[in-house]
Amino acid sequence: IILNQTPFYGESGGQVGDTGSIKGDSGSFVVSDTRSPIDGIVIHMGEFSSGSFKEGDAVKMSINTADRNMTRMNHSATHLLHFALRHVLGDHVKQRGSLVGPDRLRFDFSHFNSMTPEEIQSVETVVNQHILENAPVTTDLLSKDDAVKRGAVAFFGDKYGEEVRMLTITKDSVELCGGTHVKSSGDIGLFKIESESSIASGVRRIEAATGLNALNNIHSLEAQ
């Protein structure tokens, strides 16, 4: 289903699309995925639980706010992780891909050695220190050139037009990003790395969780 306007986020820049529902007088549609294959076009994918729609119908759209909120936590944590890796491992670290959903985050980056347990702990500490600062997360709309002049880093996988969104999470993390984010770093709650592995020559992958998902992971480790 395609509408003239939508609050749903279409999968882009590594962030998964929203889920939820679309309801009208003549039907109800369950949205299982949202994608944006062309700039300005958002496609809501799913199936009808009842009835049908026709062109021109007015509908009410509802996002799965629990999933959206958890996705925001993971997306903002991804930005802090990017900074922490460069801080701990060095400026050679560059993002090579990411996937951000409600359950966890995945971050691919350039590095030639497996991380030591001490390095993993150091990265977790840096991220959680920024979370504890509870700094406001701000966004500014400006030209890409102006954003780069102000120190913004282009995030891998995002598409940029003439006007970009510059996301600031403390002075250490200033990125260009069109995704959804928390209002302050403290909203992330807790950050925990679950695994670090190699996926290609010179490319490593970290999988991590935030908030209650991170706490559940710790409880599982304690049980083991």
mmCIF file of C-alpha atoms in Angstrom:
data_model
loop_
_atom_site.group_PDB
_atom_site.id
_atom_site.type_symbol
_atom_site.label_atom_id
_atom_site.label_comp_id
_atom_site.label_asym_id
_atom_site.label_seq_id
_atom_site.Cartn_x
_atom_site.Cartn_y
_atom_site.Cartn_z
ATOM 1 C CA ILE A 1 0.000 0.000 0.000
ATOM 2 C CA ILE A 2 1.256 3.486 -0.907
ATOM 3 C CA LEU A 3 -0.194 6.617 0.702
ATOM 4 C CA ASN A 4 0.265 10.347 0.156
ATOM 5 C CA GLN A 5 1.868 10.677 3.626
ATOM 6 C CA THR A 6 3.047 8.326 6.345
ATOM 7 C CA PRO A 7 4.681 8.258 9.781
ATOM 8 C CA PHE A 8 6.225 4.853 8.961
ATOM 9 C CA TYR A 9 10.009 4.666 8.442
ATOM 10 C CA GLY A 10 11.014 2.837 5.260
ATOM 11 C CA GLU A 11 14.062 0.577 5.513
ATOM 12 C CA SER A 12 17.145 2.668 4.757
ATOM 13 C CA GLY A 13 20.730 3.173 5.901
ATOM 14 C CA GLY A 14 20.762 -0.153 7.729
ATOM 15 C CA GLN A 15 17.642 0.554 9.809
ATOM 16 C CA VAL A 16 14.774 -1.889 9.339
ATOM 17 C CA GLY A 17 11.360 -0.617 8.306
ATOM 18 C CA ASP A 18 8.518 -0.019 10.752
ATOM 19 C CA THR A 19 5.690 -2.470 11.383
ATOM 20 C CA GLY A 20 2.156 -1.647 12.519
ATOM 21 C CA SER A 21 -1.338 -1.298 11.101
ATOM 22 C CA ILE A 22 -3.445 0.722 8.653
ATOM 23 C CA LYS A 23 -7.177 0.902 9.394
ATOM 24 C CA GLY A 24 -10.115 2.442 7.579
ATOM 25 C CA ASP A 25 -13.889 2.213 7.435
ATOM 26 C CA SER A 26 -13.725 -0.600 4.888
ATOM 27 C CA GLY A 27 -10.779 -2.665 6.073
ATOM 28 C CA SER A 28 -7.744 -3.313 8.247
ATOM 29 C CA PHE A 29 -4.201 -3.946 6.981
ATOM 30 C CA VAL A 30 -1.310 -5.399 9.019
ATOM 31 C CA VAL A 31 2.053 -3.868 8.020
ATOM 32 C CA SER A 32 4.870 -6.419 8.336
ATOM 33 C CA ASP A 33 7.559 -4.324 6.588
ATOM 34 C CA THR A 34 8.078 -0.823 5.218
ATOM 35 C CA ARG A 35 10.493 0.035 2.405
ATOM 36 C CA SER A 36 11.543 3.120 0.470
ATOM 37 C CA PRO A 37 12.992 1.990 -2.876
ATOM 38 C CA ILE A 38 12.706 5.474 -4.418
ATOM 39 C CA ASP A 39 13.227 8.828 -2.721
ATOM 40 C CA GLY A 40 9.859 10.125 -1.492
ATOM 41 C CA ILE A 41 8.019 6.818 -2.005
ATOM 42 C CA VAL A 42 7.256 4.623 1.023
ATOM 43 C CA ILE A 43 5.758 1.180 0.424
ATOM 44 C CA HIS A 44 3.843 -0.522 3.252
ATOM 45 C CA MET A 45 3.961 -4.301 2.836
ATOM 46 C CA GLY A 46 1.720 -6.831 4.581
ATOM 47 C CA GLU A 47 -1.750 -8.322 4.284
ATOM 48 C CA PHE A 48 -5.385 -7.507 5.045
ATOM 49 C CA SER A 49 -6.841 -8.936 8.233
ATOM 50 C CA SER A 50 -10.259 -7.812 7.020
ATOM 51 C CA GLY A 51 -11.946 -5.956 4.151
ATOM 52 C CA SER A 52 -10.071 -3.911 1.555
ATOM 53 C CA PHE A 53 -9.152 -0.343 0.555
ATOM 54 C CA LYS A 54 -9.703 1.640 -2.607
ATOM 55 C CA GLU A 55 -7.943 4.722 -3.954
ATOM 56 C CA GLY A 56 -8.985 7.861 -2.061
ATOM 57 C CA ASP A 57 -9.890 6.124 1.231
ATOM 58 C CA ALA A 58 -8.952 7.893 4.459
ATOM 59 C CA VAL A 59 -7.070 5.658 6.889
ATOM 60 C CA LYS A 60 -5.538 5.751 10.362
ATOM 61 C CA MET A 61 -1.932 4.543 10.612
ATOM 62 C CA SER A 62 -0.399 3.109 13.795
ATOM 63 C CA ILE A 63 3.286 2.240 14.210
ATOM 64 C CA ASN A 64 4.431 -0.557 16.515
ATOM 65 C CA THR A 65 5.888 1.922 19.005
ATOM 66 C CA ALA A 66 7.622 -0.711 21.175
ATOM 67 C CA ASP A 67 9.676 -1.951 18.207
ATOM 68 C CA ARG A 68 10.297 1.616 16.994
ATOM 69 C CA ASN A 69 11.593 2.659 20.423
ATOM 70 C CA MET A 70 13.944 -0.324 20.693
ATOM 71 C CA THR A 71 15.174 0.291 17.151
ATOM 72 C CA ARG A 72 15.903 3.917 18.039
ATOM 73 C CA MET A 73 17.958 2.780 21.038
ATOM 74 C CA ASN A 74 19.992 0.418 18.868
ATOM 75 C CA HIS A 75 20.496 2.983 16.108
ATOM 76 C CA SER A 76 21.803 5.661 18.474
ATOM 77 C CA ALA A 77 24.046 3.065 20.140
ATOM 78 C CA THR A 78 25.473 2.217 16.712
ATOM 79 C CA HIS A 79 26.708 5.796 16.363
ATOM 80 C CA LEU A 80 28.335 5.681 19.799
ATOM 81 C CA LEU A 81 29.868 2.295 18.946
ATOM 82 C CA HIS A 82 31.422 3.785 15.804
ATOM 83 C CA PHE A 83 33.124 6.471 17.904
ATOM 84 C CA ALA A 84 34.191 4.000 20.619
ATOM 85 C CA LEU A 85 35.841 1.649 18.105
ATOM 86 C CA ARG A 86 37.841 4.500 16.577
ATOM 87 C CA HIS A 87 38.755 5.717 20.065
ATOM 88 C CA VAL A 88 39.951 2.289 21.269
ATOM 89 C CA LEU A 89 41.341 0.708 18.070
ATOM 90 C CA GLY A 90 42.402 3.746 16.026
ATOM 91 C CA ASP A 91 41.308 6.095 13.242
ATOM 92 C CA HIS A 92 41.746 3.371 10.613
ATOM 93 C CA VAL A 93 38.374 1.943 11.722
ATOM 94 C CA LYS A 94 35.695 2.710 9.133
ATOM 95 C CA GLN A 95 32.113 1.507 9.005
ATOM 96 C CA ARG A 96 31.519 -1.150 6.355
ATOM 97 C CA GLY A 97 27.845 -1.848 6.965
ATOM 98 C CA SER A 98 25.175 -2.072 9.626
ATOM 99 C CA LEU A 99 21.787 -3.530 10.447
ATOM 100 C CA VAL A 100 19.619 -1.954 13.126
ATOM 101 C CA GLY A 101 16.402 -3.591 14.344
ATOM 102 C CA PRO A 102 14.408 -3.783 17.581
ATOM 103 C CA ASP A 103 16.194 -6.850 18.982
ATOM 104 C CA ARG A 104 19.841 -6.066 18.329
ATOM 105 C CA LEU A 105 22.328 -4.144 16.235
ATOM 106 C CA ARG A 106 24.994 -5.367 13.841
ATOM 107 C CA PHE A 107 28.010 -3.254 12.926
ATOM 108 C CA ASP A 108 30.675 -4.118 10.332
ATOM 109 C CA PHE A 109 33.979 -2.235 10.376
ATOM 110 C CA SER A 110 37.481 -2.294 8.935
ATOM 111 C CA HIS A 111 40.088 -3.826 11.266
ATOM 112 C CA PHE A 112 42.699 -6.502 10.586
ATOM 113 C CA ASN A 113 42.840 -8.355 13.906
ATOM 114 C CA SER A 114 40.298 -9.951 16.190
ATOM 115 C CA MET A 115 39.554 -7.758 19.193
ATOM 116 C CA THR A 116 40.980 -8.824 22.538
ATOM 117 C CA PRO A 117 38.653 -9.233 25.545
ATOM 118 C CA GLU A 118 40.228 -6.082 26.995
ATOM 119 C CA GLU A 119 39.473 -4.091 23.832
ATOM 120 C CA ILE A 120 35.864 -5.310 23.805
ATOM 121 C CA GLN A 121 35.446 -4.260 27.442
ATOM 122 C CA SER A 122 37.021 -0.876 26.708
ATOM 123 C CA VAL A 123 34.586 -0.265 23.830
ATOM 124 C CA GLU A 124 31.621 -1.252 26.024
ATOM 125 C CA THR A 125 32.848 1.099 28.746
ATOM 126 C CA VAL A 126 33.225 4.060 26.369
ATOM 127 C CA VAL A 127 29.706 3.551 24.971
ATOM 128 C CA ASN A 128 28.155 3.171 28.423
ATOM 129 C CA GLN A 129 29.987 6.257 29.701
ATOM 130 C CA HIS A 130 28.342 8.263 26.913
ATOM 131 C CA ILE A 131 24.979 6.724 27.805
ATOM 132 C CA LEU A 132 25.430 7.757 31.441
ATOM 133 C CA GLU A 133 26.086 11.350 30.354
ATOM 134 C CA ASN A 134 22.410 11.424 29.310
ATOM 135 C CA ALA A 135 23.325 14.058 26.734
ATOM 136 C CA PRO A 136 20.549 15.439 24.498
ATOM 137 C CA VAL A 137 20.490 14.036 20.965
ATOM 138 C CA THR A 138 20.085 16.862 18.459
ATOM 139 C CA THR A 139 19.430 16.980 14.724
ATOM 140 C CA ASP A 140 20.138 19.848 12.345
ATOM 141 C CA LEU A 141 19.014 20.214 8.738
ATOM 142 C CA LEU A 142 21.712 21.786 6.580
ATOM 143 C CA SER A 143 23.689 21.286 3.386
ATOM 144 C CA LYS A 144 26.101 18.355 3.234
ATOM 145 C CA ASP A 145 29.071 20.710 2.751
ATOM 146 C CA ASP A 146 28.127 22.723 5.858
ATOM 147 C CA ALA A 147 27.664 19.524 7.872
ATOM 148 C CA VAL A 148 31.089 18.199 6.860
ATOM 149 C CA LYS A 149 32.652 21.567 7.756
ATOM 150 C CA ARG A 150 31.136 21.176 11.224
ATOM 151 C CA GLY A 151 32.844 17.795 11.615
ATOM 152 C CA ALA A 152 30.038 15.440 10.600
ATOM 153 C CA VAL A 153 30.925 11.975 9.320
ATOM 154 C CA ALA A 154 28.890 10.400 6.516
ATOM 155 C CA PHE A 155 27.428 7.093 7.706
ATOM 156 C CA PHE A 156 27.918 4.090 5.399
ATOM 157 C CA GLY A 157 24.862 3.089 3.339
ATOM 158 C CA ASP A 158 22.914 6.337 3.664
ATOM 159 C CA LYS A 159 21.825 8.354 0.643
ATOM 160 C CA TYR A 160 22.309 12.103 0.816
ATOM 161 C CA GLY A 161 20.497 14.842 -1.052
ATOM 162 C CA GLU A 162 21.132 18.578 -1.083
ATOM 163 C CA GLU A 163 19.837 18.851 2.484
ATOM 164 C CA VAL A 164 21.038 16.398 5.130
ATOM 165 C CA ARG A 165 20.290 15.576 8.774
ATOM 166 C CA MET A 166 23.264 16.016 11.087
ATOM 167 C CA LEU A 167 22.909 13.960 14.258
ATOM 168 C CA THR A 168 24.871 14.928 17.372
ATOM 169 C CA ILE A 169 25.179 12.598 20.393
ATOM 170 C CA THR A 170 27.683 14.392 22.624
ATOM 171 C CA LYS A 171 30.582 16.234 20.996
ATOM 172 C CA ASP A 172 32.259 12.904 20.172
ATOM 173 C CA SER A 173 29.596 11.580 17.790
ATOM 174 C CA VAL A 174 28.519 13.840 14.927
ATOM 175 C CA GLU A 175 27.175 11.885 11.949
ATOM 176 C CA LEU A 176 24.963 12.346 8.919
ATOM 177 C CA CYS A 177 21.955 10.072 9.373
ATOM 178 C CA GLY A 178 18.346 9.944 8.220
ATOM 179 C CA GLY A 179 17.223 7.291 10.701
ATOM 180 C CA THR A 180 15.260 7.452 13.944
ATOM 181 C CA HIS A 181 17.031 8.072 17.260
ATOM 182 C CA VAL A 182 16.512 8.497 20.994
ATOM 183 C CA LYS A 183 15.944 11.948 22.534
ATOM 184 C CA SER A 184 18.893 11.644 24.914
ATOM 185 C CA SER A 185 21.755 9.170 25.200
ATOM 186 C CA GLY A 186 20.458 7.917 28.570
ATOM 187 C CA ASP A 187 17.392 6.488 26.819
ATOM 188 C CA ILE A 188 19.648 3.703 25.487
ATOM 189 C CA GLY A 189 19.882 2.383 29.049
ATOM 190 C CA LEU A 190 22.632 -0.218 28.673
ATOM 191 C CA PHE A 191 24.958 -1.422 25.894
ATOM 192 C CA LYS A 192 26.414 -4.945 25.715
ATOM 193 C CA ILE A 193 28.487 -6.566 22.967
ATOM 194 C CA GLU A 194 27.304 -10.116 22.277
ATOM 195 C CA SER A 195 29.879 -11.214 19.696
ATOM 196 C CA GLU A 196 32.855 -10.044 17.604
ATOM 197 C CA SER A 197 33.892 -11.985 14.516
ATOM 198 C CA SER A 198 35.460 -11.859 11.059
ATOM 199 C CA ILE A 199 33.205 -11.708 7.992
ATOM 200 C CA ALA A 200 35.869 -10.966 5.321
ATOM 201 C CA SER A 201 39.528 -10.122 5.020
ATOM 202 C CA GLY A 202 40.082 -6.967 7.051
ATOM 203 C CA VAL A 203 36.391 -6.653 8.017
ATOM 204 C CA ARG A 204 35.059 -7.448 11.488
ATOM 205 C CA ARG A 205 31.481 -7.676 12.763
ATOM 206 C CA ILE A 206 30.092 -6.759 16.165
ATOM 207 C CA GLU A 207 26.626 -7.804 17.299
ATOM 208 C CA ALA A 208 25.277 -6.048 20.369
ATOM 209 C CA ALA A 209 22.118 -5.222 22.274
ATOM 210 C CA THR A 210 20.766 -2.329 24.323
ATOM 211 C CA GLY A 211 18.288 -1.732 27.131
ATOM 212 C CA LEU A 212 16.392 -4.743 28.454
ATOM 213 C CA ASN A 213 17.663 -6.894 25.574
ATOM 214 C CA ALA A 214 21.213 -6.276 26.840
ATOM 215 C CA LEU A 215 20.141 -7.103 30.402
ATOM 216 C CA ASN A 216 18.513 -10.334 29.223
ATOM 217 C CA ASN A 217 21.789 -11.253 27.521
ATOM 218 C CA ILE A 218 23.680 -10.702 30.772
ATOM 219 C CA HIS A 219 21.164 -12.831 32.674
ATOM 220 C CA SER A 220 21.664 -15.613 30.096
ATOM 221 C CA LEU A 221 25.440 -15.445 30.498
ATOM 222 C CA GLU A 222 25.081 -15.591 34.294
ATOM 223 C CA ALA A 223 22.823 -18.644 34.006
ATOM 224 C CA GLN A 224 25.413 -20.401 31.818
#
